[in-house]
Amino acid sequence: MPQKPIVYDAPTPEPRATTVEALQAQILEKLTYSIGKDPIVARPHDWLAATIYAVRDRIMDRWMESSRETWRTSNKRVYYLSLEFLIGRLMRDAMSNVQLMEPVQQALKNLNVDLGDLINMEPDAALGNGGLGRLAACFLESMSTLKIPAYGYGIRYVHGLFRQEMSEGWQVELPEEWLAHGNPWEFERRESAYEVGFGGHVEPVTDPDGLIRQEWRPNDHLLAVAYDTPIVGWRGARVNTLRLWSAQPIDPILLDKFNSGDHIGALEESARAEAITRVLYPADSTPAGQELRLRQEFFFSSASLQDIVRRHIQQYGDLTSLPDKVAIQLNDTHPAISVAELMRILVDDNGMKWADAWKVTKGTFGYTNHTLLPEALESWPVALLERLLPRHMQIIYQINADILGEARNRAKFTDQQIANVSLIDEHGGRRVRMGQLAFVGSHSINGVSALHTELMKQTVFADLHKLYPERINNKTNGITPRRWLMQCNPGLTRLISDRIGPAFLDDIEKLRGLEAHADDPGFQSQFAAVKRANKERLARLIKDRMNITVSPEALFDVQIKRIHEYKRQLLNIIQAVALYDEIRAHPERDWMPRVKIFAGKAAPSYWNAKLIIKLINDVARVINNDPAVRGLLKVVFLPNYNVSLAEVIVPAADLSEQISTAGMEASGTGNMKFMANGAITIGTMDGANVEMHKEVGADNIVIFGLSTEEVEDKRSRNEVPRTAIDSSPRLSEALESIASGVFSPDDPHRYRDLIGGLYDHDWFMVARDFDSYWDAQMRVNALWNNKPKWLGMAIRNTAAVGFFSSDRTIRQYAHDIWNVPTA
Ligand code: 26W
């Protein structure tokens, strides 16, 4: 039975007016009464906060309404558990989604404040590394848009992803301070705080009815305090909650310790507790492996599950109905410990029978895999889990025994297959494989592109897939068209609207209507004018930040993403070097100006990635300053890549570089953002590029390189890259110039090992894909020289992006995995 009755028809305040006058008055009121500043002395940050408060109020009304509706209707709730949410800025998103851009802009203008300036002042919430975190943010917005009652659960890191600066071309990491001026979007919920335990021991206790159950007695406790941020959907369809946990000591003032005179001890204890949510781990493909990371994972999993279970019991009274009313999606394995924690809550805390609890658990969880890189698959030493989470380790053993029994008895697995599906990896120190745990504890396991899902079935989860052939399914990623088209490219949005009408704003598949206009010279020139304006804006940013002049006439060739060897920024910069050689060798040819733009962060511990950044900067310095190039080629590395920078770069791109080694990029989502904004993709048949190729047609994308099978074949045969290098004078020359110090005269050997690796093993097939990449780039040149052709292709890309809306992705999750209705 519900613990306390809920009154759904309690009175609510009048919704806030949205006229210019009302907004103007309220911004002033917020400035005075909430911020405590006289407009005469208010600083820009005060205006920003006052504006956010005024906008926020208009979202509050819908927030309350949304939550009342879920309580009233008993609809199923979706919980998206993710260690990362790469939100970026929220103000423009919120204003735009509730149609407040224009009145707020006018209200501020009347107050002599420029909205654009305020927008650019808002810090990015950079609580994520890359694709996985940004996907979580797009999903939250789509879930609100589709009126799904949903919560995002994550960690409120005090420091998001590090700020990247350049020091003589090297990456330097600085702490990021997004909370320095406070965060007007969040609501601290002191009443929603849960204890999270670590360590201690497990004790069997006998219940009054004679049953024995296990009880975990942790010896270390801290508090998870909730901070809520509203996430509003398109046209304010619904407002959902992003709930981020912050760690605090149980007794925030540690009175006992203080009173006993142990002031240092008290401070230490509180610092130790808070350390858990202090920083985001900055590696996006290699598990940190540290105890603190496991603590983060359990901390947010446990707090989230306690919150979910409390809410469920409050409304429905018992936990057997959990899978009917709750769907929990695990964003990669980072929250996978939740499987054991839910079992513990059901069995130990609520006395459910093991088999029933297992059913409930599997019925509730779904798991999304985001990478096949072997080094990225999380596993934890058994000894560490035993020490930190002794009861969970027992539960994992018991789950494992059940699974292995099934593998042996039902599926008649061989010993090798049994070892493959085991939750415990017995090689080189026993470890718990979190992917296996997430898989067996979920009713659905999905990949993020068609190719990735197939590879999942063939590689990491081959034997688990044989054991449970119904579970793996595909959900190709998507992006929210609100942020990645309408907000970041208002010029293009207006143009499309003028041409095919505004229906695409609500049904993105309607963009297909643009195909009919793709070859219309009038439309092409308007399309080109929008692109041109976006390029001018980016050129100004490059001038301001880097003091490099680039011509908006040039082809903007863009690769922006985390720096990783498999993403092959190295291939791109080697092509720049080869192009540089060619331009100097053949000055008479009709070269077209090109600007290669890079941005991206490297994991602080990833040496080769940092060296690649240095190489890009070294090459940039030489090429940009060589008069023989006559400005035909420029190379720019823009520091501190983040969501907000992407929002300026993407609309200005002509060419989108999606050139990962085939089979290694699970999906990619940047590729989709460029497509929406009318850039042409040069890419390999990898991740979602394969589906982009299908949607846009082979004539409108530039594909090159080895296929997944060819890569696999060359690797398995240990084929040497030598021949590829020797047979390509262009590549040899470029490699030799880099390796011999042409771009690093201050340290001629700087790139010897990096380039040496290409001769030796070339795991990422940079050398073997080079000629094919070069040819593809020459095809790009030819297309660029035929403007009507280029523009037709660009328009067809925008027209074909509908499938890659995260609304489509979320609909599929809702129907196939969560079993919830959508708008
Ligand atoms: C434990 C260390 C760690 C941290 C993060 C390992 C792996 C990750 C992520 C899975 C990395 C990531 O962001 N993956 C990306 O996810 C995107 C969304 O699905 C895909 O589009 C990208 O292809 C994939 O690299």
mmCIF file of C-alpha atoms and ligand atoms in Angstrom, residues 84 129-136 139 281 283-289 293 297 331-334 368-373 375-378 380 447-449 452 477 562 566-567 664-672 687-688, ligand 1:
data_model
loop_
_atom_site.group_PDB
_atom_site.id
_atom_site.type_symbol
_atom_site.label_atom_id
_atom_site.label_comp_id
_atom_site.label_asym_id
_atom_site.label_seq_id
_atom_site.Cartn_x
_atom_site.Cartn_y
_atom_site.Cartn_z
ATOM 1 C CA GLU A 84 28.326 10.837 -17.815
ATOM 2 C CA ASN A 129 34.115 12.622 -21.985
ATOM 3 C CA GLY A 130 32.637 12.237 -25.422
ATOM 4 C CA GLY A 131 30.046 10.318 -27.401
ATOM 5 C CA LEU A 132 28.592 8.254 -24.593
ATOM 6 C CA GLY A 133 27.984 11.285 -22.399
ATOM 7 C CA ARG A 134 26.607 13.458 -25.191
ATOM 8 C CA LEU A 135 24.293 10.624 -26.258
ATOM 9 C CA ALA A 136 22.897 10.538 -22.718
ATOM 10 C CA PHE A 139 18.417 11.034 -25.003
ATOM 11 C CA TYR A 281 37.637 10.415 -14.848
ATOM 12 C CA ALA A 283 39.676 8.550 -19.936
ATOM 13 C CA ASP A 284 37.058 7.468 -22.424
ATOM 14 C CA SER A 285 38.402 4.153 -23.498
ATOM 15 C CA THR A 286 40.729 2.803 -20.863
ATOM 16 C CA PRO A 287 39.226 1.900 -17.509
ATOM 17 C CA ALA A 288 40.844 3.935 -14.754
ATOM 18 C CA GLY A 289 41.071 0.808 -12.639
ATOM 19 C CA ARG A 293 36.329 4.880 -9.808
ATOM 20 C CA GLU A 297 30.201 3.568 -9.779
ATOM 21 C CA ASN A 331 24.655 3.252 -20.057
ATOM 22 C CA ASP A 332 27.597 0.962 -20.675
ATOM 23 C CA THR A 333 28.972 -1.099 -17.793
ATOM 24 C CA HIS A 334 29.708 1.851 -15.528
ATOM 25 C CA THR A 368 23.721 -0.653 -23.780
ATOM 26 C CA ASN A 369 27.219 -1.479 -24.943
ATOM 27 C CA HIS A 370 29.201 1.405 -26.469
ATOM 28 C CA THR A 371 32.529 -0.077 -27.384
ATOM 29 C CA LEU A 372 34.253 -3.257 -28.466
ATOM 30 C CA LEU A 373 37.799 -2.074 -27.768
ATOM 31 C CA GLU A 375 41.038 -2.452 -23.379
ATOM 32 C CA ALA A 376 37.823 -0.540 -22.711
ATOM 33 C CA LEU A 377 35.869 -3.457 -21.240
ATOM 34 C CA GLU A 378 35.635 -2.934 -17.526
ATOM 35 C CA TRP A 380 37.446 -5.304 -11.334
ATOM 36 C CA GLY A 447 24.569 -2.100 -29.600
ATOM 37 C CA VAL A 448 24.555 1.435 -31.009
ATOM 38 C CA SER A 449 24.745 0.858 -34.778
ATOM 39 C CA HIS A 452 28.475 -2.634 -34.004
ATOM 40 C CA ASN A 477 22.303 6.162 -32.077
ATOM 41 C CA ARG A 562 38.320 12.798 -28.747
ATOM 42 C CA TYR A 566 41.565 4.397 -33.775
ATOM 43 C CA LYS A 567 39.863 7.645 -34.819
ATOM 44 C CA MET A 664 36.419 0.207 -34.192
ATOM 45 C CA GLU A 665 33.966 3.127 -33.888
ATOM 46 C CA ALA A 666 30.821 1.741 -32.300
ATOM 47 C CA SER A 667 28.637 4.360 -33.941
ATOM 48 C CA GLY A 668 29.864 7.928 -33.905
ATOM 49 C CA THR A 669 27.345 10.705 -33.393
ATOM 50 C CA GLY A 670 29.393 13.692 -34.576
ATOM 51 C CA ASN A 671 28.968 12.238 -38.075
ATOM 52 C CA MET A 672 25.194 12.758 -37.730
ATOM 53 C CA GLY A 687 29.821 2.512 -37.108
ATOM 54 C CA ALA A 688 26.819 4.542 -38.183
HETATM 55 C C1 26W B 1 35.826 2.609 -18.349
HETATM 56 C C2 26W B 1 36.484 3.505 -19.327
HETATM 57 C C3 26W B 1 35.595 3.833 -20.424
HETATM 58 C C4 26W B 1 34.907 5.031 -20.383
HETATM 59 C C5 26W B 1 34.045 5.338 -21.388
HETATM 60 C C6 26W B 1 35.426 2.973 -21.478
HETATM 61 C C7 26W B 1 34.568 3.289 -22.477
HETATM 62 C C8 26W B 1 33.876 4.467 -22.442
HETATM 63 C C9 26W B 1 32.873 4.806 -23.504
HETATM 64 C C10 26W B 1 32.156 3.567 -23.915
HETATM 65 C C11 26W B 1 33.468 5.549 -24.643
HETATM 66 C C12 26W B 1 32.456 6.168 -25.554
HETATM 67 O O1 26W B 1 32.088 7.304 -25.391
HETATM 68 N N1 26W B 1 32.010 5.427 -26.563
HETATM 69 C C13 26W B 1 31.298 6.035 -27.669
HETATM 70 O O2 26W B 1 29.905 5.955 -27.474
HETATM 71 C C14 26W B 1 29.215 6.665 -28.482
HETATM 72 C C15 26W B 1 27.747 6.633 -28.139
HETATM 73 O O3 26W B 1 27.245 5.353 -28.295
HETATM 74 C C16 26W B 1 29.514 6.082 -29.850
HETATM 75 O O4 26W B 1 28.894 6.877 -30.813
HETATM 76 C C17 26W B 1 31.020 6.051 -30.103
HETATM 77 O O5 26W B 1 31.283 5.387 -31.307
HETATM 78 C C18 26W B 1 31.712 5.359 -28.960
HETATM 79 O O6 26W B 1 33.113 5.445 -29.109
#
